[in-house]
């Protein structure tokens, strides 16, 4: 009898201790959106599979070690392949992220996402959230049914990253294949490899080892502080990371991308003029150069009030202001370090505030 009594007191104490430990763990909230990390295939060795099949609960069950790192809760926002990502889903997702931030109940947020457009969602969120808590995007290159699926370890590493105080104030992050990247610079560079994510201009911010995140450096483009820098004699002192309040927004202005190549013709742009796009990003050759067949159409677009941003199809380097193209003369905007898909996002958000090309150029000067 005595033994039984002591045993039940002991179990209650253990239960209290376990509950207290769980309460002391950082709280990480997972927003699931689909992608290959939630993909399932008919074979463990073949590459054909469908993205966005498995719910977040199942993904978490596959990685029990996560419960040692953080107290994790989550919800499914959508369950799609990220090739189908849209402005509408971005607005829903970002508003949910902002609600979680405002609740002050979470220490970090992890977003599971397909890899195809992960860099875009990360960059979008970096412009419309204003918080020091880590917001970490994660995905997988192999479906959950594959041999050596990379989803479980990536998810674990993402939770480690989101739970760590070392990740505070580093902006929106992408955590893939054991490394951490900043939203503005990261890009998908390989169609199938697990080491596909890279920040070609600035490198990874850090790495995860044995359940701990280590940082080499902070991303440059974080925080709302004024930072002066001089480029070719011009002093840039705008707000470093622009912030756009999306609370009242139901949709985003229409902005499209036209791709440059030899023999390209003006009709790649005409469609967007005819359909009243508000902005056009031209993924030019080299330093954002524009074919002579397209140049007059872009001039026409600008005269019609459309904002034209020059970016580049070249994967590294920046599209610099007034290089081979006299941007000031044509009222074109140079995208600097943003690739065309990220330039489109900044342009859409900038257009929610202004249609003045000079002001819009100032937003881009920060990249
Ligand atoms: N098509 C998938 C997606 O982006 C690819 C992936 O997740 O790796 O959703």
GROMACS .gro file of C-alpha atoms and ligand atoms in nm:
model
  376
    1UNK     CA    1   0.000   0.000   0.000
    2UNK     CA    2   0.278   0.233   0.108
    3UNK     CA    3   0.471   0.141  -0.200
    4UNK     CA    4   0.168   0.215  -0.422
    5UNK     CA    5   0.120   0.554  -0.257
    6UNK     CA    6   0.486   0.644  -0.303
    7UNK     CA    7   0.471   0.525  -0.662
    8UNK     CA    8   0.173   0.746  -0.748
    9UNK     CA    9   0.333   1.052  -0.574
   10UNK     CA   10   0.645   0.985  -0.780
   11UNK     CA   11   0.447   0.962  -1.105
   12UNK     CA   12   0.268   1.289  -1.031
   13UNK     CA   13   0.604   1.457  -0.961
   14UNK     CA   14   0.748   1.321  -1.283
   15UNK     CA   15   0.445   1.442  -1.476
   16UNK     CA   16   0.481   1.789  -1.325
   17UNK     CA   17   0.854   1.792  -1.408
   18UNK     CA   18   0.793   1.684  -1.769
   19UNK     CA   19   0.517   1.946  -1.807
   20UNK     CA   20   0.745   2.216  -1.664
   21UNK     CA   21   1.024   2.116  -1.901
   22UNK     CA   22   0.782   2.132  -2.193
   23UNK     CA   23   0.670   2.475  -2.079
   24UNK     CA   24   1.027   2.599  -2.061
   25UNK     CA   25   1.102   2.495  -2.417
   26UNK     CA   26   1.071   2.771  -2.677
   27UNK     CA   27   0.740   2.773  -2.861
   28UNK     CA   28   0.767   2.722  -3.234
   29UNK     CA   29   0.459   2.746  -3.451
   30UNK     CA   30   0.452   2.564  -3.784
   31UNK     CA   31   0.252   2.691  -4.081
   32UNK     CA   32   0.234   2.420  -4.343
   33UNK     CA   33   0.182   2.503  -4.710
   34UNK     CA   34   0.271   2.178  -4.892
   35UNK     CA   35   0.557   2.111  -5.135
   36UNK     CA   36   0.779   1.808  -5.175
   37UNK     CA   37   0.841   1.793  -4.801
   38UNK     CA   38   0.475   1.689  -4.788
   39UNK     CA   39   0.503   1.487  -5.110
   40UNK     CA   40   0.441   1.121  -5.157
   41UNK     CA   41   0.547   0.885  -5.434
   42UNK     CA   42   0.464   0.530  -5.537
   43UNK     CA   43   0.827   0.417  -5.515
   44UNK     CA   44   1.116   0.492  -5.277
   45UNK     CA   45   1.366   0.512  -5.564
   46UNK     CA   46   1.189   0.679  -5.858
   47UNK     CA   47   1.157   1.052  -5.895
   48UNK     CA   48   0.787   1.074  -5.983
   49UNK     CA   49   0.567   1.190  -5.697
   50UNK     CA   50   0.299   1.444  -5.610
   51UNK     CA   51   0.381   1.746  -5.394
   52UNK     CA   52   0.153   1.860  -5.112
   53UNK     CA   53  -0.006   1.526  -5.010
   54UNK     CA   54   0.092   1.471  -4.649
   55UNK     CA   55  -0.049   1.677  -4.362
   56UNK     CA   56   0.173   1.858  -4.111
   57UNK     CA   57   0.083   1.620  -3.824
   58UNK     CA   58   0.227   1.326  -4.017
   59UNK     CA   59   0.545   1.518  -4.096
   60UNK     CA   60   0.595   1.606  -3.730
   61UNK     CA   61   0.528   1.248  -3.617
   62UNK     CA   62   0.822   1.140  -3.835
   63UNK     CA   63   1.064   1.356  -3.632
   64UNK     CA   64   0.997   1.298  -3.260
   65UNK     CA   65   1.334   1.460  -3.173
   66UNK     CA   66   1.172   1.796  -3.249
   67UNK     CA   67   0.990   1.769  -2.915
   68UNK     CA   68   1.324   1.790  -2.732
   69UNK     CA   69   1.400   2.121  -2.899
   70UNK     CA   70   1.074   2.312  -2.885
   71UNK     CA   71   0.712   2.298  -2.791
   72UNK     CA   72   0.565   2.270  -3.139
   73UNK     CA   73   0.215   2.339  -3.261
   74UNK     CA   74   0.105   2.386  -3.616
   75UNK     CA   75  -0.167   2.431  -3.871
   76UNK     CA   76  -0.215   2.368  -4.239
   77UNK     CA   77  -0.257   2.693  -4.435
   78UNK     CA   78  -0.273   2.530  -4.779
   79UNK     CA   79  -0.137   2.205  -4.919
   80UNK     CA   80  -0.006   2.284  -5.266
   81UNK     CA   81   0.298   2.240  -5.486
   82UNK     CA   82   0.473   2.577  -5.466
   83UNK     CA   83   0.464   2.605  -5.846
   84UNK     CA   84   0.102   2.705  -5.778
   85UNK     CA   85   0.189   2.973  -5.520
   86UNK     CA   86  -0.005   3.294  -5.570
   87UNK     CA   87  -0.032   3.650  -5.441
   88UNK     CA   88  -0.358   3.549  -5.271
   89UNK     CA   89  -0.195   3.269  -5.070
   90UNK     CA   90   0.092   3.504  -4.982
   91UNK     CA   91  -0.150   3.755  -4.835
   92UNK     CA   92  -0.330   3.487  -4.630
   93UNK     CA   93   0.000   3.341  -4.509
   94UNK     CA   94   0.158   3.676  -4.425
   95UNK     CA   95  -0.149   3.793  -4.235
   96UNK     CA   96  -0.140   3.470  -4.031
   97UNK     CA   97   0.232   3.523  -3.961
   98UNK     CA   98   0.158   3.879  -3.848
   99UNK     CA   99  -0.121   3.752  -3.618
  100UNK     CA  100   0.118   3.504  -3.458
  101UNK     CA  101   0.379   3.778  -3.411
  102UNK     CA  102   0.120   4.011  -3.257
  103UNK     CA  103   0.004   3.737  -3.016
  104UNK     CA  104   0.354   3.737  -2.862
  105UNK     CA  105   0.293   3.372  -2.778
  106UNK     CA  106   0.555   3.218  -3.006
  107UNK     CA  107   0.934   3.233  -3.005
  108UNK     CA  108   0.968   3.138  -3.367
  109UNK     CA  109   0.772   3.045  -3.678
  110UNK     CA  110   0.852   2.769  -3.927
  111UNK     CA  111   0.685   2.759  -4.267
  112UNK     CA  112   0.698   2.433  -4.459
  113UNK     CA  113   0.697   2.512  -4.830
  114UNK     CA  114   0.775   2.375  -5.173
  115UNK     CA  115   1.122   2.461  -5.294
  116UNK     CA  116   1.025   2.595  -5.638
  117UNK     CA  117   0.908   2.935  -5.513
  118UNK     CA  118   1.041   2.924  -5.157
  119UNK     CA  119   1.280   3.213  -5.221
  120UNK     CA  120   0.988   3.428  -5.338
  121UNK     CA  121   0.768   3.357  -5.036
  122UNK     CA  122   1.065   3.417  -4.805
  123UNK     CA  123   1.139   3.751  -4.970
  124UNK     CA  124   0.772   3.854  -4.971
  125UNK     CA  125   0.745   3.778  -4.599
  126UNK     CA  126   1.064   3.969  -4.530
  127UNK     CA  127   0.899   4.282  -4.669
  128UNK     CA  128   0.561   4.253  -4.495
  129UNK     CA  129   0.649   4.133  -4.145
  130UNK     CA  130   0.809   4.348  -3.879
  131UNK     CA  131   0.951   4.137  -3.602
  132UNK     CA  132   1.268   4.014  -3.442
  133UNK     CA  133   1.146   3.658  -3.395
  134UNK     CA  134   1.286   3.403  -3.640
  135UNK     CA  135   1.066   3.318  -3.936
  136UNK     CA  136   1.215   3.015  -4.108
  137UNK     CA  137   1.110   2.854  -4.437
  138UNK     CA  138   1.191   2.491  -4.497
  139UNK     CA  139   1.122   2.228  -4.760
  140UNK     CA  140   1.267   1.917  -4.913
  141UNK     CA  141   1.396   1.803  -5.247
  142UNK     CA  142   1.291   1.441  -5.196
  143UNK     CA  143   0.935   1.333  -5.110
  144UNK     CA  144   0.862   1.183  -4.771
  145UNK     CA  145   0.842   0.834  -4.926
  146UNK     CA  146   1.192   0.844  -5.083
  147UNK     CA  147   1.502   0.667  -4.954
  148UNK     CA  148   1.699   0.929  -4.759
  149UNK     CA  149   1.416   1.178  -4.767
  150UNK     CA  150   1.565   1.512  -4.667
  151UNK     CA  151   1.240   1.650  -4.520
  152UNK     CA  152   1.273   1.516  -4.163
  153UNK     CA  153   1.626   1.647  -4.105
  154UNK     CA  154   1.544   1.978  -4.274
  155UNK     CA  155   1.232   2.017  -4.056
  156UNK     CA  156   1.431   1.936  -3.743
  157UNK     CA  157   1.700   2.189  -3.840
  158UNK     CA  158   1.437   2.453  -3.915
  159UNK     CA  159   1.279   2.410  -3.572
  160UNK     CA  160   1.626   2.428  -3.413
  161UNK     CA  161   1.688   2.751  -3.606
  162UNK     CA  162   1.350   2.903  -3.519
  163UNK     CA  163   1.385   2.809  -3.151
  164UNK     CA  164   1.733   2.958  -3.112
  165UNK     CA  165   1.779   3.309  -2.964
  166UNK     CA  166   2.082   3.332  -3.196
  167UNK     CA  167   1.839   3.360  -3.490
  168UNK     CA  168   1.662   3.668  -3.352
  169UNK     CA  169   1.677   3.980  -3.563
  170UNK     CA  170   1.816   3.805  -3.871
  171UNK     CA  171   1.503   3.854  -4.078
  172UNK     CA  172   1.324   3.583  -4.270
  173UNK     CA  173   1.545   3.278  -4.316
  174UNK     CA  174   1.556   2.973  -4.540
  175UNK     CA  175   1.688   2.656  -4.380
  176UNK     CA  176   1.784   2.378  -4.621
  177UNK     CA  177   2.043   2.101  -4.631
  178UNK     CA  178   2.203   2.199  -4.301
  179UNK     CA  179   2.251   2.566  -4.390
  180UNK     CA  180   2.072   2.892  -4.315
  181UNK     CA  181   2.026   3.163  -4.578
  182UNK     CA  182   1.886   3.519  -4.584
  183UNK     CA  183   1.563   3.584  -4.775
  184UNK     CA  184   1.695   3.856  -5.007
  185UNK     CA  185   1.991   3.660  -5.140
  186UNK     CA  186   1.887   3.296  -5.140
  187UNK     CA  187   1.790   3.125  -5.463
  188UNK     CA  188   1.723   2.775  -5.593
  189UNK     CA  189   2.014   2.679  -5.819
  190UNK     CA  190   1.965   2.313  -5.905
  191UNK     CA  191   1.652   2.134  -6.024
  192UNK     CA  192   1.706   1.810  -5.831
  193UNK     CA  193   2.001   1.823  -5.591
  194UNK     CA  194   1.951   1.851  -5.212
  195UNK     CA  195   2.217   2.124  -5.207
  196UNK     CA  196   2.012   2.338  -5.442
  197UNK     CA  197   1.976   2.649  -5.222
  198UNK     CA  198   2.259   2.899  -5.236
  199UNK     CA  199   2.317   3.269  -5.180
  200UNK     CA  200   2.556   3.320  -5.470
  201UNK     CA  201   2.643   3.682  -5.390
  202UNK     CA  202   2.676   3.668  -5.014
  203UNK     CA  203   2.699   3.305  -4.901
  204UNK     CA  204   2.512   3.118  -4.629
  205UNK     CA  205   2.449   3.297  -4.299
  206UNK     CA  206   2.519   2.990  -4.092
  207UNK     CA  207   2.480   2.618  -4.045
  208UNK     CA  208   2.318   2.367  -3.811
  209UNK     CA  209   2.523   2.101  -3.637
  210UNK     CA  210   2.406   1.849  -3.377
  211UNK     CA  211   2.088   2.039  -3.301
  212UNK     CA  212   2.247   2.383  -3.272
  213UNK     CA  213   2.259   2.673  -3.516
  214UNK     CA  214   2.585   2.862  -3.569
  215UNK     CA  215   2.607   3.191  -3.759
  216UNK     CA  216   2.899   3.320  -3.966
  217UNK     CA  217   2.747   3.663  -4.014
  218UNK     CA  218   2.424   3.863  -4.004
  219UNK     CA  219   2.234   3.942  -4.321
  220UNK     CA  220   2.312   4.294  -4.433
  221UNK     CA  221   1.958   4.376  -4.534
  222UNK     CA  222   1.775   4.351  -4.206
  223UNK     CA  223   1.633   4.614  -3.977
  224UNK     CA  224   1.473   4.947  -4.033
  225UNK     CA  225   1.780   5.151  -3.952
  226UNK     CA  226   1.936   5.410  -4.177
  227UNK     CA  227   2.264   5.287  -4.317
  228UNK     CA  228   2.479   5.506  -4.535
  229UNK     CA  229   2.676   5.362  -4.819
  230UNK     CA  230   2.841   5.521  -5.118
  231UNK     CA  231   2.824   5.366  -5.462
  232UNK     CA  232   3.009   5.535  -5.751
  233UNK     CA  233   3.000   5.867  -5.574
  234UNK     CA  234   2.629   5.851  -5.484
  235UNK     CA  235   2.536   5.841  -5.117
  236UNK     CA  236   2.254   5.598  -5.044
  237UNK     CA  237   2.094   5.648  -4.706
  238UNK     CA  238   1.747   5.508  -4.737
  239UNK     CA  239   1.579   5.277  -4.493
  240UNK     CA  240   1.764   4.947  -4.529
  241UNK     CA  241   1.476   4.702  -4.548
  242UNK     CA  242   1.152   4.855  -4.666
  243UNK     CA  243   0.842   4.749  -4.477
  244UNK     CA  244   0.499   4.732  -4.637
  245UNK     CA  245   0.186   4.709  -4.428
  246UNK     CA  246  -0.050   4.462  -4.596
  247UNK     CA  247  -0.329   4.469  -4.333
  248UNK     CA  248  -0.589   4.626  -4.561
  249UNK     CA  249  -0.471   4.466  -4.885
  250UNK     CA  250  -0.693   4.217  -5.070
  251UNK     CA  251  -0.479   4.188  -5.380
  252UNK     CA  252  -0.146   4.306  -5.522
  253UNK     CA  253  -0.087   4.521  -5.831
  254UNK     CA  254  -0.024   4.318  -6.145
  255UNK     CA  255   0.345   4.291  -6.233
  256UNK     CA  256   0.491   4.048  -6.487
  257UNK     CA  257   0.833   3.936  -6.602
  258UNK     CA  258   0.957   3.933  -6.962
  259UNK     CA  259   1.264   3.721  -7.039
  260UNK     CA  260   1.541   3.848  -7.265
  261UNK     CA  261   1.718   3.633  -7.527
  262UNK     CA  262   1.875   3.680  -7.869
  263UNK     CA  263   1.612   3.762  -8.136
  264UNK     CA  264   1.351   3.833  -7.867
  265UNK     CA  265   1.066   4.045  -8.001
  266UNK     CA  266   0.864   4.324  -7.851
  267UNK     CA  267   0.553   4.112  -7.814
  268UNK     CA  268   0.693   3.966  -7.488
  269UNK     CA  269   0.611   4.307  -7.344
  270UNK     CA  270   0.306   4.401  -7.556
  271UNK     CA  271   0.079   4.152  -7.382
  272UNK     CA  272   0.149   4.318  -7.046
  273UNK     CA  273   0.087   4.667  -7.187
  274UNK     CA  274  -0.242   4.550  -7.345
  275UNK     CA  275  -0.353   4.385  -7.021
  276UNK     CA  276  -0.280   4.702  -6.819
  277UNK     CA  277  -0.007   4.561  -6.600
  278UNK     CA  278   0.117   4.817  -6.348
  279UNK     CA  279   0.477   4.703  -6.370
  280UNK     CA  280   0.710   4.503  -6.594
  281UNK     CA  281   1.035   4.341  -6.486
  282UNK     CA  282   1.265   4.275  -6.778
  283UNK     CA  283   1.500   3.983  -6.713
  284UNK     CA  284   1.765   4.125  -6.942
  285UNK     CA  285   2.092   3.977  -7.063
  286UNK     CA  286   2.421   4.068  -6.893
  287UNK     CA  287   2.382   4.374  -6.671
  288UNK     CA  288   2.009   4.393  -6.744
  289UNK     CA  289   2.058   4.485  -7.109
  290UNK     CA  290   1.758   4.514  -7.338
  291UNK     CA  291   1.736   4.392  -7.700
  292UNK     CA  292   1.677   4.663  -7.958
  293UNK     CA  293   1.352   4.485  -8.056
  294UNK     CA  294   1.215   4.526  -7.705
  295UNK     CA  295   1.356   4.866  -7.610
  296UNK     CA  296   1.088   5.072  -7.792
  297UNK     CA  297   0.812   4.864  -7.632
  298UNK     CA  298   0.954   4.924  -7.285
  299UNK     CA  299   0.981   5.297  -7.360
  300UNK     CA  300   0.618   5.288  -7.468
  301UNK     CA  301   0.521   5.101  -7.150
  302UNK     CA  302   0.692   5.367  -6.940
  303UNK     CA  303   0.517   5.645  -7.134
  304UNK     CA  304   0.187   5.465  -7.057
  305UNK     CA  305   0.272   5.499  -6.684
  306UNK     CA  306   0.395   5.141  -6.632
  307UNK     CA  307   0.701   5.106  -6.406
  308UNK     CA  308   0.980   4.923  -6.587
  309UNK     CA  309   1.244   4.744  -6.379
  310UNK     CA  310   1.560   4.612  -6.540
  311UNK     CA  311   1.687   4.292  -6.382
  312UNK     CA  312   1.905   4.016  -6.521
  313UNK     CA  313   1.883   3.653  -6.620
  314UNK     CA  314   2.247   3.616  -6.503
  315UNK     CA  315   2.245   3.430  -6.170
  316UNK     CA  316   2.507   3.636  -5.984
  317UNK     CA  317   2.601   4.000  -5.954
  318UNK     CA  318   2.377   4.305  -5.952
  319UNK     CA  319   2.189   4.490  -6.225
  320UNK     CA  320   2.350   4.827  -6.170
  321UNK     CA  321   2.197   5.169  -6.220
  322UNK     CA  322   2.284   5.368  -6.537
  323UNK     CA  323   2.529   5.114  -6.680
  324UNK     CA  324   2.483   5.038  -7.054
  325UNK     CA  325   2.126   5.164  -7.021
  326UNK     CA  326   2.070   5.526  -6.919
  327UNK     CA  327   1.798   5.457  -6.662
  328UNK     CA  328   1.760   5.821  -6.571
  329UNK     CA  329   1.685   5.913  -6.933
  330UNK     CA  330   1.425   5.640  -6.986
  331UNK     CA  331   1.288   5.644  -6.629
  332UNK     CA  332   1.374   5.278  -6.585
  333UNK     CA  333   1.450   5.128  -6.244
  334UNK     CA  334   1.756   4.904  -6.185
  335UNK     CA  335   1.695   4.600  -5.964
  336UNK     CA  336   2.048   4.588  -5.813
  337UNK     CA  337   2.091   4.251  -5.634
  338UNK     CA  338   1.734   4.127  -5.676
  339UNK     CA  339   1.676   3.857  -5.933
  340UNK     CA  340   1.372   3.903  -6.160
  341UNK     CA  341   1.130   3.701  -5.943
  342UNK     CA  342   1.226   3.899  -5.632
  343UNK     CA  343   1.229   4.230  -5.821
  344UNK     CA  344   0.868   4.154  -5.917
  345UNK     CA  345   0.774   4.119  -5.550
  346UNK     CA  346   0.939   4.443  -5.439
  347UNK     CA  347   0.781   4.624  -5.734
  348UNK     CA  348   0.431   4.493  -5.650
  349UNK     CA  349   0.466   4.608  -5.290
  350UNK     CA  350   0.625   4.941  -5.386
  351UNK     CA  351   0.331   5.004  -5.620
  352UNK     CA  352   0.093   4.975  -5.324
  353UNK     CA  353   0.258   5.293  -5.192
  354UNK     CA  354   0.366   5.498  -5.492
  355UNK     CA  355   0.390   5.509  -5.870
  356UNK     CA  356   0.685   5.748  -5.867
  357UNK     CA  357   0.975   5.571  -6.039
  358UNK     CA  358   1.239   5.765  -5.848
  359UNK     CA  359   1.092   5.660  -5.512
  360UNK     CA  360   1.067   5.303  -5.637
  361UNK     CA  361   1.434   5.314  -5.743
  362UNK     CA  362   1.518   5.411  -5.384
  363UNK     CA  363   1.357   5.090  -5.257
  364UNK     CA  364   1.571   4.889  -5.499
  365UNK     CA  365   1.889   5.080  -5.407
  366UNK     CA  366   1.889   4.888  -5.079
  367UNK     CA  367   1.961   4.560  -5.253
  368LIG     N1  368   0.734   2.131  -5.704
  368LIG     C1  369   0.769   2.120  -5.565
  368LIG     C2  370   0.723   2.246  -5.495
  368LIG     O1  371   0.785   2.346  -5.509
  368LIG     C3  372   0.915   2.099  -5.551
  368LIG     C4  373   0.966   2.095  -5.409
  368LIG     O2  374   0.899   2.122  -5.315
  368LIG     O3  375   1.086   2.063  -5.395
  368LIG     O4  376   0.623   2.241  -5.428
   0.00000   0.00000   0.00000
